Coordinates of C-alpha atoms in Angstrom, one line a residue:
X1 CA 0.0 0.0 0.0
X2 CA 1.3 3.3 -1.0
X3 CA 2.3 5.9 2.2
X4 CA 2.1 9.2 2.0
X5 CA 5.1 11.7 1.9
X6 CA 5.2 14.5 4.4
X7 CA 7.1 17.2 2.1
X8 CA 7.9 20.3 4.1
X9 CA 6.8 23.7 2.5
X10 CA 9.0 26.7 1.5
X11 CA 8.5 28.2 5.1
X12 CA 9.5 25.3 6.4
X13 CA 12.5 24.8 4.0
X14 CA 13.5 28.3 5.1
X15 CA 13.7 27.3 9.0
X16 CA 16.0 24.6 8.6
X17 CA 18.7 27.4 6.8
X18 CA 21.8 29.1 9.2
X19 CA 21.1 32.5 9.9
X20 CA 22.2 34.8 7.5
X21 CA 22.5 32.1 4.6
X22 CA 20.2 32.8 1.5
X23 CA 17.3 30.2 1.4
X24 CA 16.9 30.0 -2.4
X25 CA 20.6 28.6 -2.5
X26 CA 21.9 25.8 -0.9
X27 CA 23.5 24.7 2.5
X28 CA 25.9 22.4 2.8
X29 CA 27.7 21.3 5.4
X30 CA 31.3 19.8 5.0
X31 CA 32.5 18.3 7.6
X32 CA 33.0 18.0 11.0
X33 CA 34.0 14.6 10.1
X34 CA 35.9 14.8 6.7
X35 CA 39.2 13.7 5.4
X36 CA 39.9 16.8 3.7
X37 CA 39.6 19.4 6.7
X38 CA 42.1 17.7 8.6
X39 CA 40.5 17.5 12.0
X40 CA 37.1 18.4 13.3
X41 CA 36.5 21.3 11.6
X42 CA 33.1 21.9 10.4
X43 CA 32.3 24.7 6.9
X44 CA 28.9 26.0 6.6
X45 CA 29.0 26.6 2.9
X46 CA 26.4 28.5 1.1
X47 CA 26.4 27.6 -3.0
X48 CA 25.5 29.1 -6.0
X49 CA 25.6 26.1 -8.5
X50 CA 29.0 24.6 -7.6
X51 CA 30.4 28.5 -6.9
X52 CA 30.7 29.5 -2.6
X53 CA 28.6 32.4 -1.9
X54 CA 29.6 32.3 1.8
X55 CA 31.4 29.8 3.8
X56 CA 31.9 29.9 8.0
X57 CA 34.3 27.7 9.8
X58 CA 32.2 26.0 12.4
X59 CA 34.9 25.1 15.1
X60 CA 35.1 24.3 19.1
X61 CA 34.7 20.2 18.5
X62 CA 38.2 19.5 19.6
X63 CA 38.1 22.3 23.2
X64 CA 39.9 20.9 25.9
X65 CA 40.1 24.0 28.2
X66 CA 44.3 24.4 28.1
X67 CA 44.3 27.4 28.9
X68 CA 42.2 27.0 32.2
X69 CA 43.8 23.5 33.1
X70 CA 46.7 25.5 33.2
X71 CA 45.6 27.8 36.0
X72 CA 45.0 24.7 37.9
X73 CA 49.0 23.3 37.8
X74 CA 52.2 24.0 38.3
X75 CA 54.4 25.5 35.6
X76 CA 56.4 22.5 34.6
X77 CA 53.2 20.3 34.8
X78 CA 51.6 22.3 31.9
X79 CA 54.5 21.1 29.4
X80 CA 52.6 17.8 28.5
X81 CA 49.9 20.1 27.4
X82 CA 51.8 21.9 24.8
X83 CA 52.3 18.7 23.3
X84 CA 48.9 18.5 22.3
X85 CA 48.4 22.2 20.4
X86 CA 50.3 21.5 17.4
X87 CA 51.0 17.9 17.8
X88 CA 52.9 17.6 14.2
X89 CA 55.4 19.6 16.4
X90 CA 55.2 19.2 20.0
X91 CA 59.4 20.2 20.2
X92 CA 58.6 23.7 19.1
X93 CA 55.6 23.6 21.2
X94 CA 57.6 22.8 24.0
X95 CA 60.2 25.6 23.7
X96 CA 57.7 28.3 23.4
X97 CA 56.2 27.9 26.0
X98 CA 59.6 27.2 28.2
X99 CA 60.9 30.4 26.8
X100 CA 57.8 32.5 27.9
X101 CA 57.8 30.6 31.5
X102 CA 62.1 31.6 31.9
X103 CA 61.5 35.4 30.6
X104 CA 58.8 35.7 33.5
X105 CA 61.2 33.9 35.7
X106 CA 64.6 36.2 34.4
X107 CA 66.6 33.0 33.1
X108 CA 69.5 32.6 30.9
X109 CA 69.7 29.4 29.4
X110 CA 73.4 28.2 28.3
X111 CA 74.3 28.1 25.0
X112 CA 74.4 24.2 24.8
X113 CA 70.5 24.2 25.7
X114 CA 70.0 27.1 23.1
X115 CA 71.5 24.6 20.5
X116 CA 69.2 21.7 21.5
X117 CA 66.3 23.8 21.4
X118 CA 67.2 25.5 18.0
X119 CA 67.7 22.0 16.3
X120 CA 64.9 20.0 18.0
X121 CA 62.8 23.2 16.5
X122 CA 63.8 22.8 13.2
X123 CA 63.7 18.9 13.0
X124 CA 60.0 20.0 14.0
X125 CA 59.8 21.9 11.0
X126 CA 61.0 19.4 8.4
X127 CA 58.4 16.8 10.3
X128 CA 55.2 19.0 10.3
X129 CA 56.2 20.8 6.7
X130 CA 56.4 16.9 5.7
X131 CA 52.8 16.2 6.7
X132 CA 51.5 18.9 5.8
X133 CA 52.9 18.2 2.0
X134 CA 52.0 14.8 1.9
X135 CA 48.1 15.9 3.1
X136 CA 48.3 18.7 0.6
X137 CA 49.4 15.9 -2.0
X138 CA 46.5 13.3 -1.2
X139 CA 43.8 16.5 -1.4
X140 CA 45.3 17.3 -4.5
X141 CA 45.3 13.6 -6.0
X142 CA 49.5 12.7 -5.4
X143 CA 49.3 9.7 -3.4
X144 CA 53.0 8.9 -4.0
X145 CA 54.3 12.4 -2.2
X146 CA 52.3 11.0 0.9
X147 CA 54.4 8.0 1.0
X148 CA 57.9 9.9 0.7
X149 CA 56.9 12.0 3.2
X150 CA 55.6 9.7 6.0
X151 CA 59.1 7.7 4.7
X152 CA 61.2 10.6 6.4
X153 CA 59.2 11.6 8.9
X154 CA 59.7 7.6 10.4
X155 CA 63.2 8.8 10.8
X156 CA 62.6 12.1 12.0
X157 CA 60.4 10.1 14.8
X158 CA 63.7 7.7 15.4
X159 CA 65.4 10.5 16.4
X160 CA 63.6 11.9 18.8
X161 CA 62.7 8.6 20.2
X162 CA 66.4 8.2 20.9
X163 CA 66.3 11.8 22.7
X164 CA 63.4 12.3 24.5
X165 CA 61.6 8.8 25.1
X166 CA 58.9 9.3 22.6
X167 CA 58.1 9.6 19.3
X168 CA 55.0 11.8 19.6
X169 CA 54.3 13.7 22.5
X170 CA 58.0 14.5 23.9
X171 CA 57.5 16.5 26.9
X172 CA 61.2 17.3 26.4
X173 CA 61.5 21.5 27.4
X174 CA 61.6 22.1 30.7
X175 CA 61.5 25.6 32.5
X176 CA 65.5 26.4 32.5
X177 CA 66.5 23.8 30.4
X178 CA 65.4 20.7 28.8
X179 CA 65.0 17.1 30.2
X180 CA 67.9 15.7 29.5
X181 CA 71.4 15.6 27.5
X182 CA 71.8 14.5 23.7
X183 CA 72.8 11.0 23.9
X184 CA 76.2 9.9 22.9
X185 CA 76.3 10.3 19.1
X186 CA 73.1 11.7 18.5
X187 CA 74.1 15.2 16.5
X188 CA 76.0 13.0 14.1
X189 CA 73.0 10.9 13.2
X190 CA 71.1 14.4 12.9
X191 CA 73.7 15.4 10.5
X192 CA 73.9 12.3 8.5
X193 CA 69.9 12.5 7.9
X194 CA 70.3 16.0 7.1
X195 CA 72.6 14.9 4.4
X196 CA 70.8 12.3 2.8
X197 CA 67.4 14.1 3.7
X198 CA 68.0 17.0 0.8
X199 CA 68.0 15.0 -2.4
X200 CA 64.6 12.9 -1.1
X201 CA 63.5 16.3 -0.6
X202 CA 64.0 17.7 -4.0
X203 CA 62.5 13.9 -5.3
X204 CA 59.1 14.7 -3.5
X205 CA 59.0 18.3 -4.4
X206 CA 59.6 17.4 -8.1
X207 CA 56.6 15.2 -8.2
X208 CA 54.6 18.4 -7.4
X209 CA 56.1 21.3 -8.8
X210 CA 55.9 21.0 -12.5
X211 CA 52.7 18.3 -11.6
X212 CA 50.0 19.5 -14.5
X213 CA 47.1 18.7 -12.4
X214 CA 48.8 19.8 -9.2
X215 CA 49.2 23.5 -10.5
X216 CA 45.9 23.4 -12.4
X217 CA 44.3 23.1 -8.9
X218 CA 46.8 25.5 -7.2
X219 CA 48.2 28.0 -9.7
X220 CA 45.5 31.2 -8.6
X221 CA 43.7 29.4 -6.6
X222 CA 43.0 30.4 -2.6
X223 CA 44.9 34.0 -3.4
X224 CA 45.4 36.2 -0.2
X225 CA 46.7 39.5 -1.3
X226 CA 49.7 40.8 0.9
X227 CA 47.1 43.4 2.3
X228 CA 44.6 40.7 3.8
X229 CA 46.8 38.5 5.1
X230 CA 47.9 41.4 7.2
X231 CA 44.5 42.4 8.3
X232 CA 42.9 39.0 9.2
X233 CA 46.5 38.2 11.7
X234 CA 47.9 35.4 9.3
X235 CA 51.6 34.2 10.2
X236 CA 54.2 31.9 8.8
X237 CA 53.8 30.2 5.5
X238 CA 50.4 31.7 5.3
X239 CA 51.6 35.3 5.4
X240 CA 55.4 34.5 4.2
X241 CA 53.6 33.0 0.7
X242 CA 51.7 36.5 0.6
X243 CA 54.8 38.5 0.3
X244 CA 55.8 39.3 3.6
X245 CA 59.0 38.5 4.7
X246 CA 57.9 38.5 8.3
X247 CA 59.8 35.5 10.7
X248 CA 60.3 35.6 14.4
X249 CA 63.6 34.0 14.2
X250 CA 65.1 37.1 12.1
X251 CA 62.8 39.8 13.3
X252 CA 62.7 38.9 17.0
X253 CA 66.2 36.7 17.4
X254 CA 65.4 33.9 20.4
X255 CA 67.7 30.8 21.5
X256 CA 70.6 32.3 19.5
X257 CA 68.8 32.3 15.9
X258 CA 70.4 35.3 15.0
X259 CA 73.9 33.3 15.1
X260 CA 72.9 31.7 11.7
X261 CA 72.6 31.9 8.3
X262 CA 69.4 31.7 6.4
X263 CA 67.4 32.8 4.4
X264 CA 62.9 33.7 4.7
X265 CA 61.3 32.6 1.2
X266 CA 58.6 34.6 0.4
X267 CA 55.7 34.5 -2.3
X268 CA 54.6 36.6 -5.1
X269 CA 51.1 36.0 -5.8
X270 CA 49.8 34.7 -2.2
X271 CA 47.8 31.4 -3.7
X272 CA 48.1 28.4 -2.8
X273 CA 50.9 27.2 -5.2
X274 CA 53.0 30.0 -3.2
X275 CA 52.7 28.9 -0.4
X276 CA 53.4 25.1 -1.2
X277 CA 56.5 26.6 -2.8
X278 CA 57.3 28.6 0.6
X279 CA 56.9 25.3 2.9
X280 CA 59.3 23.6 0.7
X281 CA 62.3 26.4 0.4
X282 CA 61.7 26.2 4.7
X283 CA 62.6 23.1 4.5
X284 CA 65.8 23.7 2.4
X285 CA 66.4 26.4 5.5
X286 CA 66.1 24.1 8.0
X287 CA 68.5 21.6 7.1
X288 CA 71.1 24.7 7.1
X289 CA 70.2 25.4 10.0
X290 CA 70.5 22.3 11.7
X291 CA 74.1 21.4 9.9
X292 CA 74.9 25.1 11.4
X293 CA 74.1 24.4 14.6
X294 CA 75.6 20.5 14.7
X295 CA 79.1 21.7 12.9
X296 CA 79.4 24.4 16.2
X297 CA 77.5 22.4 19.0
X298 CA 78.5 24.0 22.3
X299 CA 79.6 22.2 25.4
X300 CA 78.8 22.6 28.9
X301 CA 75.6 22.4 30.7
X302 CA 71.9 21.5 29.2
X303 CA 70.2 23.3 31.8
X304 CA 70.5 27.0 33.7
X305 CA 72.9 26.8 37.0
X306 CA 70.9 29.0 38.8
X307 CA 67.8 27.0 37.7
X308 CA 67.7 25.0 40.6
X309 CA 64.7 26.6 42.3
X310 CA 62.7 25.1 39.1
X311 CA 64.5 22.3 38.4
X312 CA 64.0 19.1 40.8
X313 CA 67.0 17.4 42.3
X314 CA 68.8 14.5 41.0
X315 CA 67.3 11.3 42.1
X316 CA 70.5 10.3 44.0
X317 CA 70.3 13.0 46.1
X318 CA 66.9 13.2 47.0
X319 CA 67.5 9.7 48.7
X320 CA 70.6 11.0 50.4
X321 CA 69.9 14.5 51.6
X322 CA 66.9 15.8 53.5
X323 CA 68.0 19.2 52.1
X324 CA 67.2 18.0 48.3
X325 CA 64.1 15.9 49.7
X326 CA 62.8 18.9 50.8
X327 CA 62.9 20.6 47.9
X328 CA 62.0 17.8 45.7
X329 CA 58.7 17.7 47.6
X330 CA 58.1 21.8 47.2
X331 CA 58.3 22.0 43.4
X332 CA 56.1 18.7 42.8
X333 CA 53.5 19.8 45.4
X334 CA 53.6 23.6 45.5
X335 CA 55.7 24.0 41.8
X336 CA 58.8 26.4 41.3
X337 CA 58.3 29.8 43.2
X338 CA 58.1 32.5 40.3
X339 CA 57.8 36.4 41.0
X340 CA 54.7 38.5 39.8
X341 CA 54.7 39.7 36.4
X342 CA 53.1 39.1 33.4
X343 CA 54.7 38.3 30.3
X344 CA 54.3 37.6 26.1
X345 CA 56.4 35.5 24.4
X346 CA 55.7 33.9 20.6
X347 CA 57.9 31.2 19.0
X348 CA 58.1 30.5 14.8
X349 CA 56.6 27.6 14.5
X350 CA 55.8 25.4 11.2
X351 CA 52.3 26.9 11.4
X352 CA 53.4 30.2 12.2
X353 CA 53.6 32.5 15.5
X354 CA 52.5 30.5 18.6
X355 CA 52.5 32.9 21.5
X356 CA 52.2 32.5 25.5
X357 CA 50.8 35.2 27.2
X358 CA 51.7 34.5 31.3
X359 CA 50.2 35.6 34.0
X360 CA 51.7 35.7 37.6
X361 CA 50.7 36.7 41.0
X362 CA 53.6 35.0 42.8
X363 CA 53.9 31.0 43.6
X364 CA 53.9 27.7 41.6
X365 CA 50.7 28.4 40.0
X366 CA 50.1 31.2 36.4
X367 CA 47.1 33.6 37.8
X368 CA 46.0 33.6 33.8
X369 CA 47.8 31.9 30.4
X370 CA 46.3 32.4 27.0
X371 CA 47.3 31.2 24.1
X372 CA 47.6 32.7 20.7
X373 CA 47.4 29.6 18.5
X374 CA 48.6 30.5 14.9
X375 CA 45.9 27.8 13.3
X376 CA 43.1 29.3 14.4
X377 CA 44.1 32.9 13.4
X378 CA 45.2 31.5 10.0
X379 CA 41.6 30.2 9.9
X380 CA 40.3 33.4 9.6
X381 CA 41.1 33.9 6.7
X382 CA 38.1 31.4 5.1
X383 CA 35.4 33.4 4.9
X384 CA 37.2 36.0 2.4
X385 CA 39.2 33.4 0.7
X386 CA 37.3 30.5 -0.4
X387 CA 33.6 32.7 -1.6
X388 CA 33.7 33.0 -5.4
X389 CA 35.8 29.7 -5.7
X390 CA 34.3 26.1 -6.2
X391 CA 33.8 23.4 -3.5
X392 CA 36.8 21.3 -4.7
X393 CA 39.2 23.9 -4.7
X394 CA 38.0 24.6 -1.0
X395 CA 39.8 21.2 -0.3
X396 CA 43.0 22.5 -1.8
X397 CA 42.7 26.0 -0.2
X398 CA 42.4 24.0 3.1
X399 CA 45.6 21.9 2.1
X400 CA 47.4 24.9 1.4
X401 CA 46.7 26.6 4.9
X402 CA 47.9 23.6 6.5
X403 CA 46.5 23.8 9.9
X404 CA 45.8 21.3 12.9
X405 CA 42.7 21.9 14.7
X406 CA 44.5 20.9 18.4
X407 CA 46.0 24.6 18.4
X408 CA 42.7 26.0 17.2
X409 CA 40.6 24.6 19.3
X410 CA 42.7 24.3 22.1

């Protein structure tokens, strides 16, 4: 027996549309569970045939509360949790943040731990610019650069297995120093990846660049002007592939960046391709970098000698002297004693400026830390860019951003 069909009218048609959208055009929804936004991230598209008339990034899926768990613990207890904003490059992460905490606590690091920090950074690069290509490549249709990628990043992960314990979420900053020594033998294996890591670079990147179908879906495609990209707060490759030569590690020098030689690659026409192009030449950087700061590795200390108000005892002597058990048990329960102050400090990372803005009354505790995550500014950027384009190049204009959706959501 035939039923009969409850078909909603116009009026109710119109209901089920998002506030401001146009009702004789239509709604779709992409995401928040979609392989090409690369996380939860959720676009309200409005559409005009196959053409964007609007588009709002829905986001707030992946919250956690950071920065208010972080009013809740002690200063070298919140490290874990930078491991989770960008977690393509939880090193960098880690140093920012350890930075801000020592420039509110007035500490020098030596120059050995600047030297860790700078090349544990840039290994951090090479691993997140990896991904991000290989993503980029598998929106765009290159399978193959996703295998050649996730090829190097295995030993990128090796490495800092054999340094900090893990391959992912390292934990390896800590406030005045980091957690412990470069094992016996370790720069050398740096440097001999380095060297074998440039010619598998210019393989991968030669699978793209001069790619037909690649640079049909790239080649004026997403283009921020040099203007916009200024106005809506972008950073890093974002703003870099615009035309502005803006980097923290040239502009604002931090953990002895301005004792090397490199150069910032910058774009022309701000679209997509650009910016591919400017995640690639980083990567050429890098590895200078990196050889740079192997070839003149400092010795002496890892950590800051007058550090140990922050730093907890060796294990030996916190068996052995009631003086060192006493103090074990003060940073662990109360946390290093830090003066009042407030404090902003931001780091260039592979997705661009990641910033700590600290917050202290006194004690073990931040009063306030926020957070200015450079994915979720760079996001910003969607409404303008992606309205007069069609729905699949919104999958390459997301590739080409190249965000993560921990640091955005936070």
């Amino acid at each position: 027996m035939a039923t009969e069909m409850n078909i909603p009218d116009s009026a109710a048609r119109g209901a089920q549309v998002p506030a401001g959208f146009d009702s004789e055009r239509m709604s779709l929804s992409m995401g928040p569970s979609h392989p090409s936004t690369h996380g939860v991230l959720r676009l309200q598209m409005e559409l005009d045939g196959e053409v964007l008339t609007k588009c709002d990034p829905v986001i707030g899926y992946l919250h956690r509360g950071d920065e208010k768990i972080a009013e809740n613990m002690t200063y070298n207890q919140f490290v874990p949790y930078t491991d989770r904003l960008d977690y393509l490059a939880p090193l960098a992460n880690n140093m920012a943040y350890a930075i801000a905490v020592e420039r509110l606590a007035k500490l020098e690091v030596p120059a050995r731990c600047q030297a860790i920090r700078v090349i544990t950074a840039e290994l951090a690069r090479i691993s997140a610019h990896l991904l991000g290509l290989g993503a980029f490549g598998i929106d765009t249709g290159a399978w193959t650069v996703f295998m050649y990628a996730f090829t190097e990043r295995e030993k990128l992960y090796t490495l800092f297995e054999e340094l900090t314990g893990a391959r992912f979420t390292t934990s390896y900053a800590r406030i005045g120093g980091v957690a412990r020594d470069v094992p016996e033998g370790w720069t050398q294996r740096v440097d001999k990846f380095c060297d074998q890591f440039l010619p598998i670079l210019e393989e991968i990147l030669a699978l793209l660049s001069r790619n037909k179908i690649f640079m049909d879906r790239t080649v004026g495609v997403g283009v921020i002007s040099r203007e916009d990209a200024i106005a809506y707060g972008l950073t890093g490759p974002n703003l870099r592939g615009s035309g502005v030569p803006l980097d923290l590690r040239k502009d604002r020098p931090y953990s002895g960046y301005e004792q090397y030689d490199f150069d910032v690659p910058v774009g022309t026409t701000g679209d997509s391709y650009d910016r591919y192009l400017v995640r690639g030449e980083e990567m050429r950087q890098s590895v200078r970098i990196i050889k740079q700061a192997v070839a003149n590795f400092p010795t002496g200390l890892w950590y800051a000698p007058d550090a140990k108000r922050i730093f907890a005892p060796p294990k030996d002597k916190v068996l052995t002297s009631m003086e060192e058990l006493i103090q074990n048990f003060m940073i662990v329960t109360e946390g290093p004693q830090l003066p009042p102050g407030e404090v902003y400090f931001e780091a260039e990372n592979p997705k661009g400026a990641l910033g700590f803005y600290i917050v202290s009354k006194g004690g073990g505790v931040p009063y306030r830390l926020r957070i200015r995550a450079p994915s979720f500014c760079n996001l910003s950027i969607l409404p303008k860019v992606c309205v007069g384009n069609l729905v699949s190049d919104v999958v390459s204009i997301l590739g080409s951003l190249d965000f993560v959706m921990g640091e955005c959501d936070r």
